[in-house]
Amino acid sequence: MTQLSQKHLLGIKDITEKDIQLIFDTADTFKEVINRPIKKVPSLRDITIANIFFENSTRTRLSFELAEKRLSADVINFSASSSSVKKGETLLDTVNNILSMKVDMIVMRHASPGAPHFLSNHIDANIVNAGDGTHEHPTQALLDSYSIREKLGDVAGKKVAIIGDILHSRVAISNIFALQKQGAEVMVCGPNTLLPKHIASLGVKVELDVRKALEWCDVANVLRIQLERMQIKYFPSLREYSLYYGINLKLLESLNKEIVIMHPGPINRGVELASDVADSKHAIILDQVQNGVAIRMAVLYLLASQPGA
Ligand code: CP
């Protein structure tokens, strides 16, 4: 298979295991490219991509922009905070105005779940979801699985615990779909208030005790508390959360086994992850970021290579 099954990358739920393997195989080639002295290829020379971000981002926005530039695409960046969205323009009007400037592809982050799906019903350009509210963050899940594969040789058969604020996490949902499609076992762990009520129906194990989750897993993907999405209090204080769910070196070393520690960023140091773990040999957090560029190059390249694109 040399083509993706979908015109857009809206979520991991919509793509197949074969799509994931094609993206990984393509990312292998681009990873080799970005480690060369000349890190650029002409693959998307005639393509214009708009990165439209309605929510804050550091890693995803920079990673997409770098991926696009490494592929020689023309790039325009839009951030809602400094745009006419502030004057009341709708999402569709904003995007149609951008597309009328002959843009071929849209990379979009939006606070509303389903915003990129809505757009896909109204425009012809390829759309990549760079995170829609609490729904999905497909390229994050792809780079996470790719990093597990790189570190442990394979994703199939591995036990992955996703620990923290599962309730508000698009990273958790996309990771669950991606890991299960590749044959990994998935557990979610956090305080009851931060676990979605019906999460077990996705076929994941549910654990409230972080030590038990760490004893079970080969990989722990640690998530931050998303205070910006909380209108009510889900736990008494960050100090208490850190006491019961924070992962530090003392806890890790008491397990007498090796665990790979991942984090999608941004880290709240001293809350979900202590610095002595985040900066340790157990963590592959910066490898994840590095792999993000190759994964995004692969996604953009494959979408642009589709017939009629
Ligand atoms: N992992 C992630 O999505 O980080 P940003 O919010 O900084 O893009």
CSV table of C-alpha atoms and ligand atoms in Angstrom, one decimal:
chain,number,residue,atom,x,y,z
A,1,MET,CA,0.0,0.0,0.0
A,2,THR,CA,1.4,3.4,-1.0
A,3,GLN,CA,-1.6,5.7,-0.3
A,4,LEU,CA,-3.6,6.6,2.8
A,5,SER,CA,-7.2,5.4,3.0
A,6,GLN,CA,-8.4,8.9,3.9
A,7,LYS,CA,-8.3,12.4,2.3
A,8,HIS,CA,-7.8,14.1,5.6
A,9,LEU,CA,-6.2,13.2,8.9
A,10,LEU,CA,-9.0,14.0,11.3
A,11,GLY,CA,-8.4,11.3,13.9
A,12,ILE,CA,-6.8,8.0,14.5
A,13,LYS,CA,-10.3,6.4,14.8
A,14,ASP,CA,-10.7,6.9,11.1
A,15,ILE,CA,-7.5,5.4,9.8
A,16,THR,CA,-6.4,1.8,9.5
A,17,GLU,CA,-3.4,-0.1,11.0
A,18,LYS,CA,-2.0,-0.2,7.4
A,19,ASP,CA,-2.3,3.6,7.2
A,20,ILE,CA,-0.3,3.8,10.5
A,21,GLN,CA,2.5,1.5,9.1
A,22,LEU,CA,2.6,3.5,5.9
A,23,ILE,CA,3.1,6.7,7.9
A,24,PHE,CA,5.8,5.0,10.0
A,25,ASP,CA,7.7,3.6,6.9
A,26,THR,CA,7.5,7.1,5.2
A,27,ALA,CA,8.6,8.8,8.5
A,28,ASP,CA,11.7,6.4,8.6
A,29,THR,CA,12.8,7.9,5.2
A,30,PHE,CA,12.2,11.5,6.4
A,31,LYS,CA,14.0,10.9,9.7
A,32,GLU,CA,17.0,10.0,7.6
A,33,VAL,CA,16.6,13.2,5.6
A,34,ILE,CA,16.4,15.5,8.6
A,35,ASN,CA,19.6,14.0,10.1
A,36,ARG,CA,21.5,14.9,6.9
A,37,PRO,CA,23.6,18.1,6.6
A,38,ILE,CA,21.1,19.3,4.0
A,39,LYS,CA,17.8,18.6,5.7
A,40,LYS,CA,15.4,19.6,2.9
A,41,VAL,CA,13.7,17.7,0.0
A,42,PRO,CA,11.6,19.3,-2.8
A,43,SER,CA,8.6,16.9,-2.3
A,44,LEU,CA,6.0,19.6,-1.6
A,45,ARG,CA,7.6,22.4,-3.7
A,46,ASP,CA,4.3,23.4,-5.4
A,47,ILE,CA,2.1,23.1,-2.3
A,48,THR,CA,0.9,25.9,0.0
A,49,ILE,CA,0.0,25.0,3.6
A,50,ALA,CA,-1.8,27.2,6.1
A,51,ASN,CA,-1.3,26.4,9.8
A,52,ILE,CA,-4.3,27.8,11.6
A,53,PHE,CA,-4.2,27.7,15.3
A,54,PHE,CA,-7.1,28.8,17.4
A,55,GLU,CA,-5.5,27.4,20.6
A,56,ASN,CA,-2.0,27.8,22.1
A,57,SER,CA,0.7,25.5,21.0
A,58,THR,CA,4.5,25.3,21.0
A,59,ARG,CA,5.5,21.8,19.9
A,60,THR,CA,2.8,21.0,17.4
A,61,ARG,CA,2.8,24.4,15.6
A,62,LEU,CA,6.6,24.6,15.3
A,63,SER,CA,6.9,20.9,14.4
A,64,PHE,CA,4.3,21.2,11.5
A,65,GLU,CA,6.0,24.4,10.3
A,66,LEU,CA,9.4,22.8,10.3
A,67,ALA,CA,8.0,19.6,8.6
A,68,GLU,CA,6.5,21.8,5.9
A,69,LYS,CA,9.7,23.8,5.4
A,70,ARG,CA,11.8,20.6,5.2
A,71,LEU,CA,9.4,19.4,2.4
A,72,SER,CA,9.9,22.8,0.6
A,73,ALA,CA,6.2,23.7,0.9
A,74,ASP,CA,5.1,27.4,1.1
A,75,VAL,CA,3.8,28.1,4.6
A,76,ILE,CA,1.5,30.7,6.1
A,77,ASN,CA,0.7,30.9,9.8
A,78,PHE,CA,-2.5,32.1,11.3
A,79,SER,CA,-3.1,32.5,15.0
A,80,ALA,CA,-6.6,33.4,16.2
A,81,SER,CA,-5.4,35.8,19.0
A,82,SER,CA,-4.1,38.3,16.5
A,83,SER,CA,-6.7,37.8,13.7
A,84,SER,CA,-10.1,39.0,12.6
A,85,VAL,CA,-11.7,36.1,14.5
A,86,LYS,CA,-11.4,38.6,17.4
A,87,LYS,CA,-13.8,40.9,15.3
A,88,GLY,CA,-16.4,38.1,15.1
A,89,GLU,CA,-15.5,36.3,11.8
A,90,THR,CA,-16.7,32.7,11.7
A,91,LEU,CA,-14.4,29.7,11.3
A,92,LEU,CA,-15.8,28.9,7.8
A,93,ASP,CA,-15.4,32.5,6.6
A,94,THR,CA,-11.8,32.6,8.0
A,95,VAL,CA,-10.9,29.4,6.3
A,96,ASN,CA,-12.6,30.3,3.0
A,97,ASN,CA,-10.7,33.6,2.9
A,98,ILE,CA,-7.4,31.7,3.5
A,99,LEU,CA,-8.3,29.1,0.8
A,100,SER,CA,-9.1,31.9,-1.7
A,101,MET,CA,-5.4,32.7,-1.6
A,102,LYS,CA,-4.8,29.3,-3.3
A,103,VAL,CA,-3.9,27.3,-0.2
A,104,ASP,CA,-3.8,23.5,-0.7
A,105,MET,CA,-3.7,22.1,2.8
A,106,ILE,CA,-4.9,23.2,6.2
A,107,VAL,CA,-3.4,22.2,9.5
A,108,MET,CA,-5.8,23.3,12.3
A,109,ARG,CA,-5.9,23.3,16.1
A,110,HIS,CA,-9.2,24.3,17.6
A,111,ALA,CA,-10.8,24.3,21.1
A,112,SER,CA,-14.0,22.8,19.8
A,113,PRO,CA,-14.2,19.0,19.4
A,114,GLY,CA,-15.2,18.2,15.8
A,115,ALA,CA,-14.1,21.6,14.3
A,116,PRO,CA,-11.9,20.0,11.6
A,117,HIS,CA,-14.6,17.4,10.8
A,118,PHE,CA,-17.0,20.3,10.3
A,119,LEU,CA,-14.6,22.0,7.9
A,120,SER,CA,-14.0,18.8,6.0
A,121,ASN,CA,-17.7,18.9,5.0
A,122,HIS,CA,-17.3,22.4,3.5
A,123,ILE,CA,-13.9,22.7,1.8
A,124,ASP,CA,-11.9,20.7,-0.7
A,125,ALA,CA,-8.4,21.2,0.8
A,126,ASN,CA,-6.8,18.4,2.8
A,127,ILE,CA,-7.1,18.9,6.5
A,128,VAL,CA,-4.8,17.8,9.3
A,129,ASN,CA,-6.2,17.9,12.8
A,130,ALA,CA,-3.6,19.4,15.1
A,131,GLY,CA,-5.8,18.9,18.1
A,132,ASP,CA,-9.6,19.5,18.5
A,133,GLY,CA,-10.6,20.3,22.1
A,134,THR,CA,-10.8,17.1,24.2
A,135,HIS,CA,-11.4,14.9,21.1
A,136,GLU,CA,-8.3,13.8,19.1
A,137,HIS,CA,-4.7,14.7,18.5
A,138,PRO,CA,-3.7,12.2,15.8
A,139,THR,CA,-0.2,13.3,14.9
A,140,GLN,CA,0.7,13.2,18.7
A,141,ALA,CA,-0.5,9.6,18.9
A,142,LEU,CA,1.4,8.7,15.8
A,143,LEU,CA,4.7,10.2,17.0
A,144,ASP,CA,4.1,8.5,20.4
A,145,SER,CA,3.7,5.1,18.9
A,146,TYR,CA,6.6,5.7,16.5
A,147,SER,CA,8.8,6.6,19.5
A,148,ILE,CA,7.7,3.4,21.3
A,149,ARG,CA,8.5,1.3,18.2
A,150,GLU,CA,11.9,3.0,18.0
A,151,LYS,CA,12.7,2.4,21.7
A,152,LEU,CA,11.3,-1.1,22.1
A,153,GLY,CA,11.4,-2.5,18.6
A,154,ASP,CA,7.6,-3.0,18.3
A,155,VAL,CA,4.3,-1.7,19.6
A,156,ALA,CA,2.4,-5.0,19.3
A,157,GLY,CA,2.3,-6.8,22.6
A,158,LYS,CA,3.5,-3.9,24.7
A,159,LYS,CA,1.7,-2.7,27.8
A,160,VAL,CA,1.1,1.1,27.8
A,161,ALA,CA,-0.3,2.9,30.8
A,162,ILE,CA,-1.7,6.4,30.1
A,163,ILE,CA,-1.5,8.2,33.5
A,164,GLY,CA,-3.1,11.5,34.5
A,165,ASP,CA,-5.9,13.8,33.3
A,166,ILE,CA,-7.6,11.3,30.9
A,167,LEU,CA,-11.0,13.2,31.1
A,168,HIS,CA,-9.7,16.3,29.2
A,169,SER,CA,-7.1,14.6,27.0
A,170,ARG,CA,-7.3,14.3,23.3
A,171,VAL,CA,-3.8,12.7,23.5
A,172,ALA,CA,-5.2,9.9,25.6
A,173,ILE,CA,-8.1,9.2,23.2
A,174,SER,CA,-5.9,9.2,20.1
A,175,ASN,CA,-3.2,7.1,21.8
A,176,ILE,CA,-5.8,4.5,22.9
A,177,PHE,CA,-7.0,4.1,19.2
A,178,ALA,CA,-3.4,4.1,17.8
A,179,LEU,CA,-2.0,1.6,20.4
A,180,GLN,CA,-5.0,-0.8,20.1
A,181,LYS,CA,-4.8,-0.8,16.3
A,182,GLN,CA,-1.2,-1.9,16.5
A,183,GLY,CA,-1.9,-4.7,19.1
A,184,ALA,CA,-0.7,-3.0,22.3
A,185,GLU,CA,-2.6,-3.4,25.6
A,186,VAL,CA,-3.7,-0.1,27.1
A,187,MET,CA,-4.4,0.9,30.7
A,188,VAL,CA,-5.6,4.3,31.9
A,189,CYS,CA,-4.8,5.5,35.4
A,190,GLY,CA,-5.8,8.6,37.4
A,191,PRO,CA,-8.1,9.8,40.1
A,192,ASN,CA,-11.7,8.6,39.5
A,193,THR,CA,-12.8,12.2,38.8
A,194,LEU,CA,-10.3,12.5,35.9
A,195,LEU,CA,-11.4,9.2,34.2
A,196,PRO,CA,-14.3,9.4,31.7
A,197,LYS,CA,-17.3,7.4,33.0
A,198,HIS,CA,-17.5,4.9,30.1
A,199,ILE,CA,-13.7,4.7,29.3
A,200,ALA,CA,-13.6,0.9,30.0
A,201,SER,CA,-16.0,0.5,27.0
A,202,LEU,CA,-13.0,1.4,24.7
A,203,GLY,CA,-11.4,-1.9,25.8
A,204,VAL,CA,-8.8,-0.4,28.2
A,205,LYS,CA,-7.9,-1.5,31.7
A,206,VAL,CA,-8.7,1.1,34.4
A,207,GLU,CA,-6.5,1.6,37.5
A,208,LEU,CA,-6.7,4.1,40.3
A,209,ASP,CA,-3.3,3.3,41.9
A,210,VAL,CA,-0.3,4.7,40.1
A,211,ARG,CA,2.1,2.2,41.6
A,212,LYS,CA,0.0,-0.7,40.3
A,213,ALA,CA,-0.1,0.9,36.8
A,214,LEU,CA,3.7,1.3,36.8
A,215,GLU,CA,4.1,-2.3,38.0
A,216,TRP,CA,2.0,-3.5,35.1
A,217,CYS,CA,3.3,-1.4,32.2
A,218,ASP,CA,6.3,-1.4,29.8
A,219,VAL,CA,5.6,2.3,28.9
A,220,ALA,CA,4.0,5.1,31.0
A,221,ASN,CA,2.7,8.0,29.0
A,222,VAL,CA,2.2,10.7,31.6
A,223,LEU,CA,-0.3,13.5,30.9
A,224,ARG,CA,-0.6,17.0,32.5
A,225,ILE,CA,-3.5,18.3,34.4
A,226,GLN,CA,-5.4,20.5,31.9
A,227,LEU,CA,-6.5,23.3,34.3
A,228,GLU,CA,-7.5,25.5,31.4
A,229,ARG,CA,-10.3,23.1,30.6
A,230,MET,CA,-11.6,22.7,34.1
A,231,GLN,CA,-14.6,24.8,35.3
A,232,ILE,CA,-14.8,22.9,38.6
A,233,LYS,CA,-12.3,21.3,41.0
A,234,TYR,CA,-11.6,17.6,40.3
A,235,PHE,CA,-9.1,17.1,43.2
A,236,PRO,CA,-8.3,19.1,46.3
A,237,SER,CA,-5.0,20.7,45.2
A,238,LEU,CA,-2.0,20.2,42.8
A,239,ARG,CA,0.1,19.3,45.9
A,240,GLU,CA,-2.2,16.5,46.7
A,241,TYR,CA,-2.4,15.3,43.1
A,242,SER,CA,1.4,15.2,43.0
A,243,LEU,CA,1.5,13.3,46.2
A,244,TYR,CA,-0.8,10.5,44.9
A,245,TYR,CA,-0.2,10.6,41.2
A,246,GLY,CA,3.2,12.3,40.6
A,247,ILE,CA,6.0,10.1,39.3
A,248,ASN,CA,9.4,10.6,40.8
A,249,LEU,CA,12.7,8.7,40.6
A,250,LYS,CA,12.3,7.2,44.0
A,251,LEU,CA,9.0,5.6,42.9
A,252,LEU,CA,10.4,4.4,39.6
A,253,GLU,CA,13.5,2.9,41.2
A,254,SER,CA,11.5,1.1,43.8
A,255,LEU,CA,9.8,-1.0,41.0
A,256,ASN,CA,12.9,-3.0,40.1
A,257,LYS,CA,12.0,-2.9,36.4
A,258,GLU,CA,12.7,-0.6,33.5
A,259,ILE,CA,9.9,1.5,32.2
A,260,VAL,CA,9.9,4.0,29.3
A,261,ILE,CA,8.6,7.3,30.4
A,262,MET,CA,6.8,9.5,27.8
A,263,HIS,CA,5.1,12.9,28.0
A,264,PRO,CA,3.5,14.8,25.1
A,265,GLY,CA,4.4,18.2,26.7
A,266,PRO,CA,4.0,20.7,28.0
A,267,ILE,CA,5.3,19.2,31.3
A,268,ASN,CA,4.1,20.7,34.6
A,269,ARG,CA,7.4,19.8,36.5
A,270,GLY,CA,6.8,18.7,40.0
A,271,VAL,CA,3.1,18.0,39.4
A,272,GLU,CA,2.7,14.9,37.2
A,273,LEU,CA,6.4,14.4,36.7
A,274,ALA,CA,9.4,15.2,38.9
A,275,SER,CA,12.4,16.7,37.1
A,276,ASP,CA,14.6,13.8,38.3
A,277,VAL,CA,12.4,11.6,36.0
A,278,ALA,CA,11.7,14.1,33.1
A,279,ASP,CA,15.5,14.6,32.7
A,280,SER,CA,16.5,11.0,33.3
A,281,LYS,CA,17.6,8.1,31.0
A,282,HIS,CA,14.1,6.6,31.6
A,283,ALA,CA,12.4,9.5,29.6
A,284,ILE,CA,12.2,9.7,25.8
A,285,ILE,CA,10.4,13.1,25.9
A,286,LEU,CA,12.7,14.9,23.5
A,287,ASP,CA,12.9,11.9,21.2
A,288,GLN,CA,9.2,12.2,20.9
A,289,VAL,CA,9.5,15.8,19.9
A,290,GLN,CA,12.2,15.0,17.3
A,291,ASN,CA,10.2,12.2,15.9
A,292,GLY,CA,7.2,14.6,15.6
A,293,VAL,CA,8.9,16.4,12.7
A,294,ALA,CA,9.4,13.1,10.7
A,295,ILE,CA,5.9,11.9,11.4
A,296,ARG,CA,4.3,15.2,10.3
A,297,MET,CA,6.5,15.3,7.1
A,298,ALA,CA,5.2,11.8,6.4
A,299,VAL,CA,1.5,12.7,7.0
A,300,LEU,CA,1.7,15.9,4.8
A,301,TYR,CA,3.6,14.1,2.1
A,302,LEU,CA,1.2,11.2,1.9
A,303,LEU,CA,-1.9,13.5,1.9
A,304,ALA,CA,-0.4,15.6,-0.8
A,305,SER,CA,0.4,12.5,-2.9
A,306,GLN,CA,-3.1,11.3,-3.2
A,307,PRO,CA,-4.8,11.2,-6.6
A,308,GLY,CA,-6.5,14.6,-7.3
A,309,ALA,CA,-4.7,16.3,-4.4
B,1,CP,N1,2.0,18.0,22.6
B,1,CP,C1,1.4,19.2,22.3
B,1,CP,O1,0.3,19.2,21.6
B,1,CP,O2,2.1,20.3,22.7
B,1,CP,P1,1.7,21.8,22.2
B,1,CP,O3,0.3,22.1,22.9
B,1,CP,O4,2.8,22.7,22.7
B,1,CP,O5,1.5,21.8,20.7
